[in-house]
Amino acid sequence: MSEAMLSKVRKLLAQAEDPACTPAESAAFTAKATELIARYGVDRALLAARDPATDPVGDRVVDVVAPYARDKVGLLAAVAEPLRCRCVRRRQGAGFVLHLFGFASDLERVDLLFTSLLVQAAHGLAGTAVPAGEHPAAFHRSWLAGFAEVIGGRLWAAETAAADESGRPSVALVLADRSDRVQRRLAEQYPRLRTAPPRRLAGSGFGPGAEAGSRADLGGRDVAGGPATGRYLGR
């Protein structure tokens, strides 16, 4: 991402993360940043189709630390998959190491959005009261699950809209090929993987977390985000 574009996106996200922002202002800043990020992803994909050296397939390792490490992993997976990246989760102490695979430009976008969303989630949790008699950790875990699911759905919507609005019939084929190449790279390094089992969460925070994810308005338009797959793999 060019320095000018990166600077613009970071400024928008910083404004969205400012506690002094009203919910409407935060939503507007985040929506604009996500729209720019999605359009950038399509532009880079088309450029790389013509000149593969401009955007190689790669990987990076992300340390996800406690508290709520597994819940943060779920959020990272919900961000990564719509942006055509894949994740392998490995346990490390009280946290996890997440091995991400994707094209360089998509990995950059995942890193930028995930960092911003962690801040937004922290603000959201801090401003949400835990119901009387409920264990705070259970409530927070379910809140983060709701937040991640809605964020994932809205990112799918933003990515789909950016591809559709490009007006180029070849975009779908280019993006599908990129997804296939990322999957092949992952399979080369992890030929034997198992899908992590679904979680069972007891807290009542899913609804408030989902509402917070909706207020982020990541799609940049009034769309109903579909459920995020939130898939990740473990060794």
Coordinates of N, CA and C in Angstrom, one line a residue:
M1 N 0.9 -1.2 0.0 CA 0.0 0.0 0.0 C 0.9 1.2 0.0
S2 N 0.6 2.2 -0.9 CA 1.4 3.4 -0.9 C 1.4 4.1 0.4
E3 N 2.4 4.9 0.6 CA 2.5 5.7 1.9 C 1.3 6.6 2.0
A4 N 0.9 7.2 0.9 CA -0.2 8.2 0.9 C -1.5 7.5 1.3
M5 N -1.7 6.3 0.7 CA -3.0 5.6 1.0 C -2.9 5.0 2.4
L6 N -1.8 4.5 2.8 CA -1.6 3.9 4.1 C -1.9 5.0 5.2
S7 N -1.3 6.2 4.9 CA -1.5 7.3 5.9 C -3.0 7.7 6.0
K8 N -3.6 7.7 4.8 CA -5.1 8.1 4.8 C -5.9 7.1 5.6
V9 N -5.7 5.8 5.4 CA -6.4 4.8 6.1 C -6.1 4.8 7.6
R10 N -4.9 5.0 7.9 CA -4.5 5.0 9.4 C -5.2 6.2 10.1
K11 N -5.2 7.3 9.4 CA -5.9 8.5 10.0 C -7.3 8.3 10.2
L12 N -8.0 7.7 9.2 CA -9.4 7.4 9.3 C -9.7 6.4 10.5
L13 N -8.8 5.4 10.6 CA -9.0 4.4 11.7 C -8.7 5.0 13.0
A14 N -7.7 5.8 13.1 CA -7.4 6.5 14.3 C -8.5 7.4 14.8
Q15 N -9.2 8.1 13.8 CA -10.3 8.9 14.2 C -11.5 8.0 14.7
A16 N -11.7 6.9 14.0 CA -12.8 6.0 14.4 C -12.5 5.4 15.8
E17 N -11.2 5.2 16.2 CA -10.9 4.6 17.5 C -10.9 5.7 18.6
D18 N -11.0 6.9 18.3 CA -10.9 8.0 19.3 C -12.2 7.9 20.2
P19 N -11.9 7.7 21.6 CA -13.1 7.6 22.5 C -14.0 8.9 22.4
A20 N -13.5 10.0 22.0 CA -14.3 11.2 21.9 C -15.3 11.2 20.8
C21 N -15.1 10.3 19.8 CA -16.0 10.2 18.7 C -17.4 9.7 19.1
T22 N -18.4 10.2 18.4 CA -19.7 9.7 18.6 C -19.8 8.4 17.8
P23 N -20.8 7.5 18.2 CA -20.9 6.3 17.4 C -21.1 6.5 15.9
A24 N -21.9 7.6 15.5 CA -22.1 7.9 14.1 C -20.8 8.3 13.4
E25 N -20.0 9.1 14.1 CA -18.7 9.6 13.5 C -17.8 8.4 13.4
S26 N -17.7 7.5 14.4 CA -16.8 6.4 14.3 C -17.2 5.5 13.2
A27 N -18.5 5.2 13.0 CA -19.0 4.4 11.9 C -18.6 5.0 10.6
A28 N -18.7 6.3 10.4 CA -18.4 6.9 9.1 C -16.9 6.8 8.8
F29 N -16.1 7.1 9.8 CA -14.7 6.9 9.6 C -14.3 5.5 9.2
T30 N -14.8 4.5 10.0 CA -14.5 3.1 9.7 C -15.0 2.7 8.4
A31 N -16.2 3.1 8.0 CA -16.7 2.7 6.7 C -15.9 3.2 5.6
K32 N -15.4 4.4 5.7 CA -14.6 5.0 4.6 C -13.2 4.3 4.5
A33 N -12.7 4.0 5.7 CA -11.4 3.3 5.7 C -11.5 1.9 5.1
T34 N -12.6 1.2 5.4 CA -12.8 -0.2 4.9 C -13.1 -0.2 3.4
E35 N -13.8 0.8 3.0 CA -14.1 1.0 1.5 C -12.7 1.1 0.8
L36 N -11.9 2.0 1.3 CA -10.6 2.2 0.6 C -9.7 1.0 0.6
I37 N -9.7 0.2 1.8 CA -9.0 -1.0 1.9 C -9.5 -2.1 0.9
A38 N -10.8 -2.2 0.8 CA -11.4 -3.2 -0.2 C -11.0 -2.8 -1.6
R39 N -11.2 -1.6 -2.0 CA -10.8 -1.2 -3.4 C -9.4 -1.4 -3.7
Y40 N -8.5 -1.1 -2.7 CA -7.1 -1.3 -2.8 C -6.8 -2.8 -3.1
G41 N -7.5 -3.7 -2.4 CA -7.3 -5.1 -2.6 C -7.6 -5.6 -4.0
V42 N -8.7 -5.1 -4.6 CA -9.1 -5.4 -6.0 C -8.0 -4.8 -6.9
D43 N -7.6 -3.6 -6.7 CA -6.7 -3.0 -7.6 C -5.3 -3.7 -7.6
R44 N -4.9 -4.2 -6.4 CA -3.6 -4.9 -6.3 C -3.8 -6.3 -7.0
A45 N -4.9 -6.9 -6.9 CA -5.1 -8.2 -7.5 C -5.0 -8.1 -9.0
L46 N -5.7 -7.1 -9.6 CA -5.6 -6.9 -11.0 C -4.2 -6.6 -11.5
L47 N -3.5 -5.8 -10.7 CA -2.1 -5.5 -11.1 C -1.3 -6.7 -11.1
A48 N -1.4 -7.5 -10.0 CA -0.6 -8.7 -9.9 C -0.9 -9.7 -11.0
A49 N -2.2 -9.7 -11.5 CA -2.5 -10.7 -12.5 C -1.7 -10.4 -13.8
R50 N -1.3 -9.1 -14.0 CA -0.5 -8.7 -15.1 C 1.0 -8.8 -14.8
D51 N 1.3 -8.6 -13.6 CA 2.8 -8.6 -13.2 C 2.9 -9.3 -11.8
P52 N 3.0 -10.6 -11.7 CA 2.9 -11.3 -10.5 C 4.0 -10.9 -9.5
A53 N 5.1 -10.3 -9.9 CA 6.2 -9.9 -9.0 C 5.7 -8.8 -8.1
T54 N 4.7 -8.1 -8.5 CA 4.3 -6.9 -7.7 C 3.5 -7.3 -6.4
D55 N 3.1 -8.6 -6.3 CA 2.3 -9.0 -5.2 C 2.4 -10.5 -5.0
P56 N 3.5 -11.0 -4.4 CA 3.7 -12.4 -4.3 C 2.9 -13.0 -3.2
V57 N 2.7 -14.3 -3.3 CA 2.1 -15.1 -2.2 C 3.1 -15.2 -1.1
G58 N 2.7 -15.0 0.2 CA 3.6 -15.1 1.3 C 2.9 -15.5 2.6
D59 N 3.6 -15.3 3.7 CA 3.0 -15.7 5.0 C 3.6 -14.8 6.0
R60 N 3.0 -14.8 7.2 CA 3.5 -14.1 8.3 C 2.9 -14.8 9.6
V61 N 3.7 -14.6 10.7 CA 3.3 -15.2 11.9 C 2.9 -14.1 12.9
V62 N 1.7 -14.3 13.5 CA 1.1 -13.3 14.4 C 1.0 -13.9 15.8
D63 N 1.6 -13.3 16.8 CA 1.4 -13.8 18.2 C 0.1 -13.2 18.7
V64 N -0.7 -14.0 19.3 CA -2.0 -13.6 19.9 C -1.9 -13.9 21.4
V65 N -1.9 -12.9 22.2 CA -1.6 -13.1 23.6 C -2.9 -13.0 24.5
A66 N -2.8 -13.6 25.7 CA -3.8 -13.5 26.7 C -4.0 -12.0 27.1
P67 N -5.1 -11.6 27.7 CA -6.3 -12.4 27.9 C -7.2 -12.6 26.6
Y68 N -8.0 -13.6 26.7 CA -9.0 -13.8 25.6 C -8.3 -14.1 24.3
A69 N -7.2 -14.9 24.4 CA -6.4 -15.2 23.2 C -7.2 -15.9 22.2
R70 N -7.9 -16.9 22.6 CA -8.7 -17.7 21.6 C -9.8 -16.8 20.9
D71 N -10.3 -15.9 21.7 CA -11.4 -15.0 21.1 C -10.7 -14.0 20.1
K72 N -9.5 -13.6 20.4 CA -8.8 -12.7 19.5 C -8.5 -13.5 18.2
V73 N -8.1 -14.8 18.3 CA -7.9 -15.6 17.2 C -9.1 -15.7 16.3
G74 N -10.3 -15.8 16.9 CA -11.5 -15.9 16.2 C -11.8 -14.6 15.4
L75 N -11.4 -13.4 16.0 CA -11.6 -12.2 15.3 C -10.6 -12.1 14.1
L76 N -9.4 -12.5 14.4 CA -8.4 -12.5 13.3 C -8.8 -13.3 12.1
A77 N -9.3 -14.5 12.4 CA -9.8 -15.4 11.3 C -11.0 -14.8 10.6
A78 N -11.9 -14.1 11.3 CA -13.0 -13.5 10.7 C -12.6 -12.3 9.8
V79 N -11.5 -11.7 10.1 CA -10.9 -10.7 9.2 C -10.2 -11.3 8.0
A80 N -9.4 -12.3 8.3 CA -8.5 -12.9 7.3 C -9.3 -13.5 6.1
E81 N -10.3 -14.3 6.4 CA -10.9 -15.1 5.3 C -11.6 -14.2 4.3
P82 N -12.3 -13.2 4.6 CA -12.9 -12.4 3.6 C -11.8 -11.7 2.7
L83 N -10.7 -11.5 3.2 CA -9.6 -10.9 2.5 C -8.7 -11.9 1.8
R84 N -9.2 -13.2 1.7 CA -8.6 -14.2 1.0 C -7.3 -14.7 1.6
C85 N -7.2 -14.7 2.9 CA -6.0 -15.2 3.6 C -6.5 -16.4 4.4
R86 N -5.6 -17.3 4.7 CA -5.9 -18.5 5.5 C -5.0 -18.5 6.7
C87 N -5.5 -19.2 7.8 CA -4.9 -19.2 9.1 C -4.7 -20.6 9.6
V88 N -3.5 -20.8 10.2 CA -3.2 -22.0 11.0 C -2.9 -21.6 12.4
R89 N -3.7 -22.2 13.4 CA -3.5 -21.8 14.8 C -2.6 -22.8 15.5
R90 N -1.7 -22.3 16.2 CA -0.8 -23.2 17.1 C -0.8 -22.6 18.5
R91 N -0.9 -23.5 19.5 CA -0.8 -23.1 20.9 C 0.6 -22.7 21.2
Q92 N 0.7 -21.6 22.0 CA 2.0 -21.1 22.5 C 1.7 -20.5 23.9
G93 N 2.1 -21.3 24.9 CA 1.9 -20.8 26.3 C 0.4 -20.6 26.6
A94 N 0.1 -19.4 27.1 CA -1.2 -19.0 27.4 C -1.9 -18.4 26.2
G95 N -1.2 -18.3 25.1 CA -1.8 -17.7 23.9 C -1.6 -18.6 22.7
F96 N -1.6 -18.0 21.5 CA -1.5 -18.7 20.3 C -0.5 -18.0 19.3
V97 N 0.0 -18.8 18.4 CA 0.7 -18.3 17.2 C -0.2 -18.6 16.1
L98 N -0.5 -17.6 15.3 CA -1.4 -17.7 14.1 C -0.5 -17.5 12.9
H99 N -0.4 -18.6 12.1 CA 0.4 -18.5 10.8 C -0.6 -18.2 9.7
L100 N -0.4 -17.0 9.1 CA -1.3 -16.5 8.1 C -0.6 -16.7 6.7
F101 N -1.4 -17.1 5.8 CA -1.0 -17.2 4.4 C -1.8 -16.3 3.5
G102 N -1.2 -15.7 2.5 CA -2.0 -14.8 1.6 C -1.0 -14.0 0.7
F103 N -1.6 -13.3 -0.2 CA -0.8 -12.4 -1.0 C -0.3 -11.2 -0.1
A104 N 0.8 -10.6 -0.4 CA 1.4 -9.6 0.4 C 0.5 -8.5 0.7
S105 N -0.3 -8.0 -0.3 CA -1.2 -6.9 -0.1 C -2.3 -7.2 0.8
D106 N -2.8 -8.5 0.7 CA -3.9 -8.9 1.5 C -3.5 -9.1 2.9
L107 N -2.3 -9.6 3.1 CA -1.7 -9.8 4.5 C -1.6 -8.4 5.2
E108 N -1.2 -7.4 4.4 CA -1.1 -6.1 4.9 C -2.4 -5.5 5.3
R109 N -3.4 -5.8 4.5 CA -4.8 -5.3 4.9 C -5.3 -6.0 6.1
V110 N -5.0 -7.3 6.3 CA -5.5 -8.0 7.4 C -4.8 -7.4 8.7
D111 N -3.5 -7.2 8.6 CA -2.8 -6.6 9.8 C -3.4 -5.3 10.2
L112 N -3.6 -4.4 9.2 CA -4.1 -3.1 9.5 C -5.5 -3.1 10.1
L113 N -6.4 -3.9 9.5 CA -7.8 -4.0 10.1 C -7.8 -4.7 11.4
F114 N -7.1 -5.8 11.6 CA -7.1 -6.5 12.9 C -6.6 -5.6 14.0
T115 N -5.6 -4.9 13.8 CA -5.0 -4.0 14.8 C -6.1 -3.0 15.2
S116 N -6.7 -2.4 14.2 CA -7.8 -1.4 14.5 C -9.0 -2.0 15.2
L117 N -9.4 -3.2 14.8 CA -10.5 -3.8 15.4 C -10.3 -4.3 16.8
L118 N -9.1 -4.6 17.2 CA -8.7 -5.0 18.6 C -9.0 -3.8 19.5
V119 N -8.6 -2.6 19.0 CA -8.8 -1.4 19.7 C -10.3 -1.1 19.9
Q120 N -11.0 -1.2 18.8 CA -12.4 -0.9 18.8 C -13.2 -1.9 19.7
A121 N -12.7 -3.2 19.7 CA -13.3 -4.2 20.6 C -13.1 -3.8 22.1
A122 N -11.8 -3.4 22.3 CA -11.5 -3.0 23.7 C -12.4 -1.9 24.2
H123 N -12.6 -0.9 23.3 CA -13.4 0.3 23.7 C -14.9 -0.2 23.9
G124 N -15.3 -1.1 23.0 CA -16.7 -1.6 23.1 C -16.9 -2.4 24.4
L125 N -16.0 -3.3 24.8 CA -16.1 -4.1 26.0 C -16.1 -3.2 27.2
A126 N -15.2 -2.2 27.2 CA -15.1 -1.3 28.3 C -16.4 -0.5 28.6
G127 N -17.1 -0.3 27.5 CA -18.3 0.5 27.6 C -19.6 -0.3 27.8
T128 N -19.4 -1.7 28.0 CA -20.6 -2.6 28.1 C -20.6 -3.2 29.5
A129 N -21.7 -3.0 30.2 CA -21.8 -3.5 31.6 C -22.1 -5.0 31.5
V130 N -21.4 -5.8 32.4 CA -21.7 -7.2 32.6 C -22.9 -7.4 33.4
P131 N -23.9 -8.1 32.9 CA -25.1 -8.3 33.7 C -24.9 -8.9 35.1
A132 N -25.7 -8.4 36.0 CA -25.5 -8.9 37.4 C -25.6 -10.4 37.5
G133 N -24.7 -11.0 38.2 CA -24.7 -12.4 38.5 C -24.0 -13.2 37.4
E134 N -23.5 -12.6 36.3 CA -22.8 -13.3 35.2 C -21.3 -13.2 35.4
H135 N -20.6 -14.2 35.1 CA -19.2 -14.2 35.2 C -18.6 -13.3 34.1
P136 N -17.8 -12.3 34.4 CA -17.3 -11.4 33.4 C -16.6 -12.1 32.2
A137 N -15.8 -13.1 32.5 CA -15.0 -13.7 31.4 C -16.0 -14.4 30.4
A138 N -17.0 -15.0 30.9 CA -18.0 -15.7 30.0 C -18.7 -14.7 29.1
F139 N -19.1 -13.6 29.8 CA -19.8 -12.5 29.0 C -18.9 -11.9 28.0
H140 N -17.6 -11.6 28.3 CA -16.7 -11.0 27.4 C -16.4 -11.9 26.2
R141 N -16.2 -13.2 26.5 CA -16.0 -14.2 25.4 C -17.1 -14.2 24.4
S142 N -18.3 -14.3 24.9 CA -19.5 -14.3 24.0 C -19.6 -13.0 23.3
W143 N -19.3 -11.9 23.9 CA -19.4 -10.5 23.3 C -18.4 -10.5 22.1
L144 N -17.2 -11.0 22.3 CA -16.2 -11.0 21.3 C -16.6 -11.9 20.1
A145 N -17.3 -13.0 20.4 CA -17.8 -13.9 19.4 C -18.8 -13.2 18.5
G146 N -19.7 -12.5 19.1 CA -20.7 -11.7 18.4 C -20.1 -10.6 17.5
F147 N -19.2 -9.9 18.1 CA -18.4 -8.9 17.4 C -17.7 -9.4 16.2
A148 N -17.0 -10.5 16.3 CA -16.3 -11.1 15.2 C -17.2 -11.6 14.1
E149 N -18.3 -12.2 14.5 CA -19.2 -12.8 13.5 C -19.8 -11.7 12.6
V150 N -20.2 -10.6 13.2 CA -20.8 -9.5 12.4 C -19.7 -8.8 11.5
I151 N -18.5 -8.6 12.1 CA -17.4 -8.0 11.4 C -17.1 -8.8 10.2
G152 N -17.0 -10.1 10.4 CA -16.7 -11.0 9.2 C -17.7 -10.9 8.1
G153 N -19.0 -10.9 8.5 CA -20.0 -10.7 7.5 C -20.0 -9.4 6.7
R154 N -19.6 -8.4 7.4 CA -19.6 -7.0 6.8 C -18.3 -6.9 5.9
L155 N -17.2 -7.6 6.3 CA -16.1 -7.6 5.4 C -16.3 -8.4 4.1
W156 N -17.0 -9.5 4.2 CA -17.4 -10.2 3.0 C -18.2 -9.3 2.1
A157 N -19.2 -8.5 2.7 CA -20.0 -7.6 1.9 C -19.1 -6.5 1.2
A158 N -18.2 -6.0 2.0 CA -17.3 -4.9 1.4 C -16.4 -5.4 0.3
E159 N -15.9 -6.6 0.5 CA -15.0 -7.2 -0.5 C -15.8 -7.5 -1.8
T160 N -17.0 -8.1 -1.6 CA -17.9 -8.4 -2.8 C -18.3 -7.1 -3.5
A161 N -18.6 -6.1 -2.8 CA -19.0 -4.8 -3.4 C -17.9 -4.2 -4.2
A162 N -16.7 -4.3 -3.6 CA -15.5 -3.7 -4.3 C -15.3 -4.4 -5.6
A163 N -15.4 -5.7 -5.6 CA -15.2 -6.5 -6.8 C -16.3 -6.2 -7.9
D164 N -17.6 -6.1 -7.4 CA -18.7 -5.8 -8.3 C -18.6 -4.4 -8.9
E165 N -18.2 -3.5 -8.1 CA -18.1 -2.1 -8.5 C -16.9 -1.8 -9.4
S166 N -16.0 -2.7 -9.5 CA -14.9 -2.5 -10.4 C -15.3 -2.5 -11.9
G167 N -16.5 -3.2 -12.2 CA -17.0 -3.2 -13.5 C -16.2 -4.1 -14.5
R168 N -15.4 -4.9 -14.0 CA -14.5 -5.8 -14.8 C -14.9 -7.2 -14.6
P169 N -15.4 -7.9 -15.7 CA -15.8 -9.3 -15.6 C -14.7 -10.2 -15.1
S170 N -13.5 -9.9 -15.4 CA -12.4 -10.8 -15.0 C -12.0 -10.8 -13.6
V171 N -12.6 -9.9 -12.8 CA -12.2 -9.8 -11.4 C -12.5 -11.0 -10.6
A172 N -13.6 -11.6 -10.8 CA -14.0 -12.8 -10.0 C -13.0 -14.0 -10.3
L173 N -12.6 -14.1 -11.6 CA -11.7 -15.2 -11.9 C -10.3 -14.9 -11.3
V174 N -9.9 -13.7 -11.3 CA -8.6 -13.3 -10.7 C -8.6 -13.6 -9.2
L175 N -9.7 -13.2 -8.5 CA -9.7 -13.4 -7.1 C -9.9 -14.8 -6.7
A176 N -10.6 -15.6 -7.5 CA -10.7 -17.0 -7.2 C -9.3 -17.7 -7.4
D177 N -8.6 -17.3 -8.4 CA -7.3 -17.9 -8.6 C -6.3 -17.6 -7.5
R178 N -6.4 -16.3 -6.9 CA -5.6 -15.9 -5.8 C -5.9 -16.8 -4.6
S179 N -7.2 -17.0 -4.3 CA -7.6 -17.9 -3.2 C -7.1 -19.3 -3.4
D180 N -7.1 -19.8 -4.6 CA -6.6 -21.2 -4.8 C -5.1 -21.2 -4.6
R181 N -4.4 -20.2 -5.0 CA -2.9 -20.2 -4.8 C -2.5 -20.1 -3.4
V182 N -3.3 -19.4 -2.6 CA -3.0 -19.3 -1.1 C -3.3 -20.6 -0.5
Q183 N -4.4 -21.3 -0.9 CA -4.6 -22.6 -0.3 C -3.5 -23.6 -0.6
R184 N -3.0 -23.5 -1.8 CA -1.9 -24.4 -2.2 C -0.7 -24.2 -1.4
R185 N -0.4 -22.9 -1.1 CA 0.8 -22.5 -0.3 C 0.6 -23.1 1.1
L186 N -0.5 -22.9 1.6 CA -0.8 -23.5 3.0 C -0.6 -25.0 3.0
A187 N -1.2 -25.7 2.0 CA -1.1 -27.1 2.0 C 0.3 -27.6 1.8
E188 N 1.2 -26.9 1.2 CA 2.6 -27.2 1.1 C 3.3 -27.3 2.4
Q189 N 3.0 -26.3 3.3 CA 3.6 -26.3 4.6 C 2.9 -27.1 5.7
Y190 N 1.6 -27.3 5.5 CA 0.8 -28.0 6.5 C 0.0 -29.0 5.7
P191 N 0.6 -30.2 5.3 CA -0.2 -31.1 4.5 C -1.2 -31.9 5.3
R192 N -1.1 -31.9 6.6 CA -2.0 -32.7 7.5 C -2.6 -31.7 8.5
L193 N -3.8 -31.3 8.3 CA -4.4 -30.3 9.3 C -5.8 -30.8 9.7
R194 N -6.2 -30.4 10.8 CA -7.6 -30.7 11.2 C -8.3 -29.4 11.5
T195 N -9.6 -29.4 11.3 CA -10.4 -28.2 11.6 C -10.7 -28.2 13.1
A196 N -10.5 -27.0 13.6 CA -10.8 -26.8 15.1 C -12.3 -27.0 15.3
P197 N -12.6 -27.7 16.4 CA -14.0 -28.0 16.8 C -14.7 -26.7 17.1
P198 N -16.0 -26.6 16.9 CA -16.8 -25.4 17.3 C -16.7 -25.2 18.8
R199 N -16.8 -23.9 19.2 CA -16.8 -23.5 20.6 C -18.2 -23.5 21.1
R200 N -18.3 -23.7 22.4 CA -19.6 -23.6 23.1 C -19.4 -22.5 24.2
L201 N -20.1 -21.4 24.0 CA -20.0 -20.2 24.9 C -21.2 -20.1 25.7
A202 N -21.0 -19.8 27.0 CA -22.1 -19.8 27.9 C -22.6 -18.3 28.2
G203 N -21.8 -17.3 27.9 CA -22.1 -16.0 28.2 C -23.3 -15.4 27.4
S204 N -23.8 -14.3 27.9 CA -25.0 -13.7 27.2 C -24.5 -12.4 26.4
G205 N -23.2 -12.3 26.1 CA -22.8 -11.1 25.5 C -22.8 -11.1 24.0
F206 N -23.2 -12.2 23.4 CA -23.2 -12.3 21.9 C -24.0 -11.2 21.2
G207 N -25.2 -11.0 21.7 CA -26.0 -9.9 21.1 C -25.4 -8.5 21.2
P208 N -25.0 -8.1 22.4 CA -24.3 -6.8 22.5 C -23.1 -6.7 21.6
G209 N -22.3 -7.8 21.5 CA -21.1 -7.8 20.7 C -21.5 -7.7 19.2
A210 N -22.5 -8.4 18.8 CA -23.0 -8.3 17.4 C -23.4 -6.9 17.1
E211 N -24.1 -6.2 18.1 CA -24.6 -4.9 17.8 C -23.4 -3.9 17.7
A212 N -22.3 -4.2 18.5 CA -21.1 -3.3 18.3 C -20.5 -3.5 17.0
G213 N -20.5 -4.8 16.5 CA -19.9 -5.1 15.2 C -20.7 -4.4 14.1
S214 N -22.1 -4.4 14.3 CA -22.9 -3.7 13.3 C -22.7 -2.2 13.3
R215 N -22.4 -1.6 14.4 CA -22.2 -0.2 14.5 C -20.9 0.2 13.8
A216 N -19.9 -0.7 13.7 CA -18.7 -0.4 13.0 C -19.0 -0.1 11.5
D217 N -20.1 -0.7 10.9 CA -20.5 -0.4 9.6 C -19.4 -0.6 8.6
L218 N -18.7 -1.7 8.7 CA -17.5 -2.0 7.9 C -17.8 -2.1 6.4
G219 N -19.1 -2.4 6.0 CA -19.4 -2.5 4.6 C -19.5 -1.2 3.9
G220 N -19.7 -0.1 4.6 CA -19.8 1.2 4.0 C -21.1 1.4 3.4
R221 N -22.1 0.5 3.7 CA -23.5 0.7 3.1 C -24.4 -0.1 4.0
D222 N -25.7 0.1 3.9 CA -26.7 -0.5 4.8 C -27.0 -1.9 4.2
V223 N -26.1 -2.9 4.5 CA -26.4 -4.2 4.1 C -26.4 -5.1 5.3
A224 N -27.1 -6.3 5.1 CA -27.1 -7.3 6.2 C -26.0 -8.2 6.0
G225 N -25.0 -8.1 6.8 CA -23.8 -9.0 6.7 C -24.2 -10.4 7.0
G226 N -23.7 -11.3 6.2 CA -24.0 -12.8 6.4 C -23.0 -13.2 7.5
P227 N -23.3 -14.4 8.1 CA -22.5 -14.9 9.2 C -21.0 -15.2 8.8
A228 N -20.1 -14.8 9.6 CA -18.7 -15.0 9.3 C -18.4 -16.5 9.6
T229 N -17.6 -17.1 8.7 CA -17.2 -18.5 8.9 C -16.3 -18.6 10.1
G230 N -15.4 -17.6 10.3 CA -14.5 -17.6 11.4 C -13.6 -18.9 11.4
R231 N -13.4 -19.5 10.3 CA -12.7 -20.8 10.3 C -11.2 -20.5 10.5
Y232 N -10.6 -21.5 11.2 CA -9.1 -21.5 11.3 C -8.8 -22.9 11.6
L233 N -7.5 -23.3 11.3 CA -7.1 -24.7 11.4 C -6.1 -24.8 12.5
G234 N -6.0 -26.0 13.1 CA -5.0 -26.3 14.1 C -4.3 -27.5 13.8
R235 N -3.1 -27.5 14.2 CA -2.2 -28.7 13.9 C -2.6 -29.8 14.9

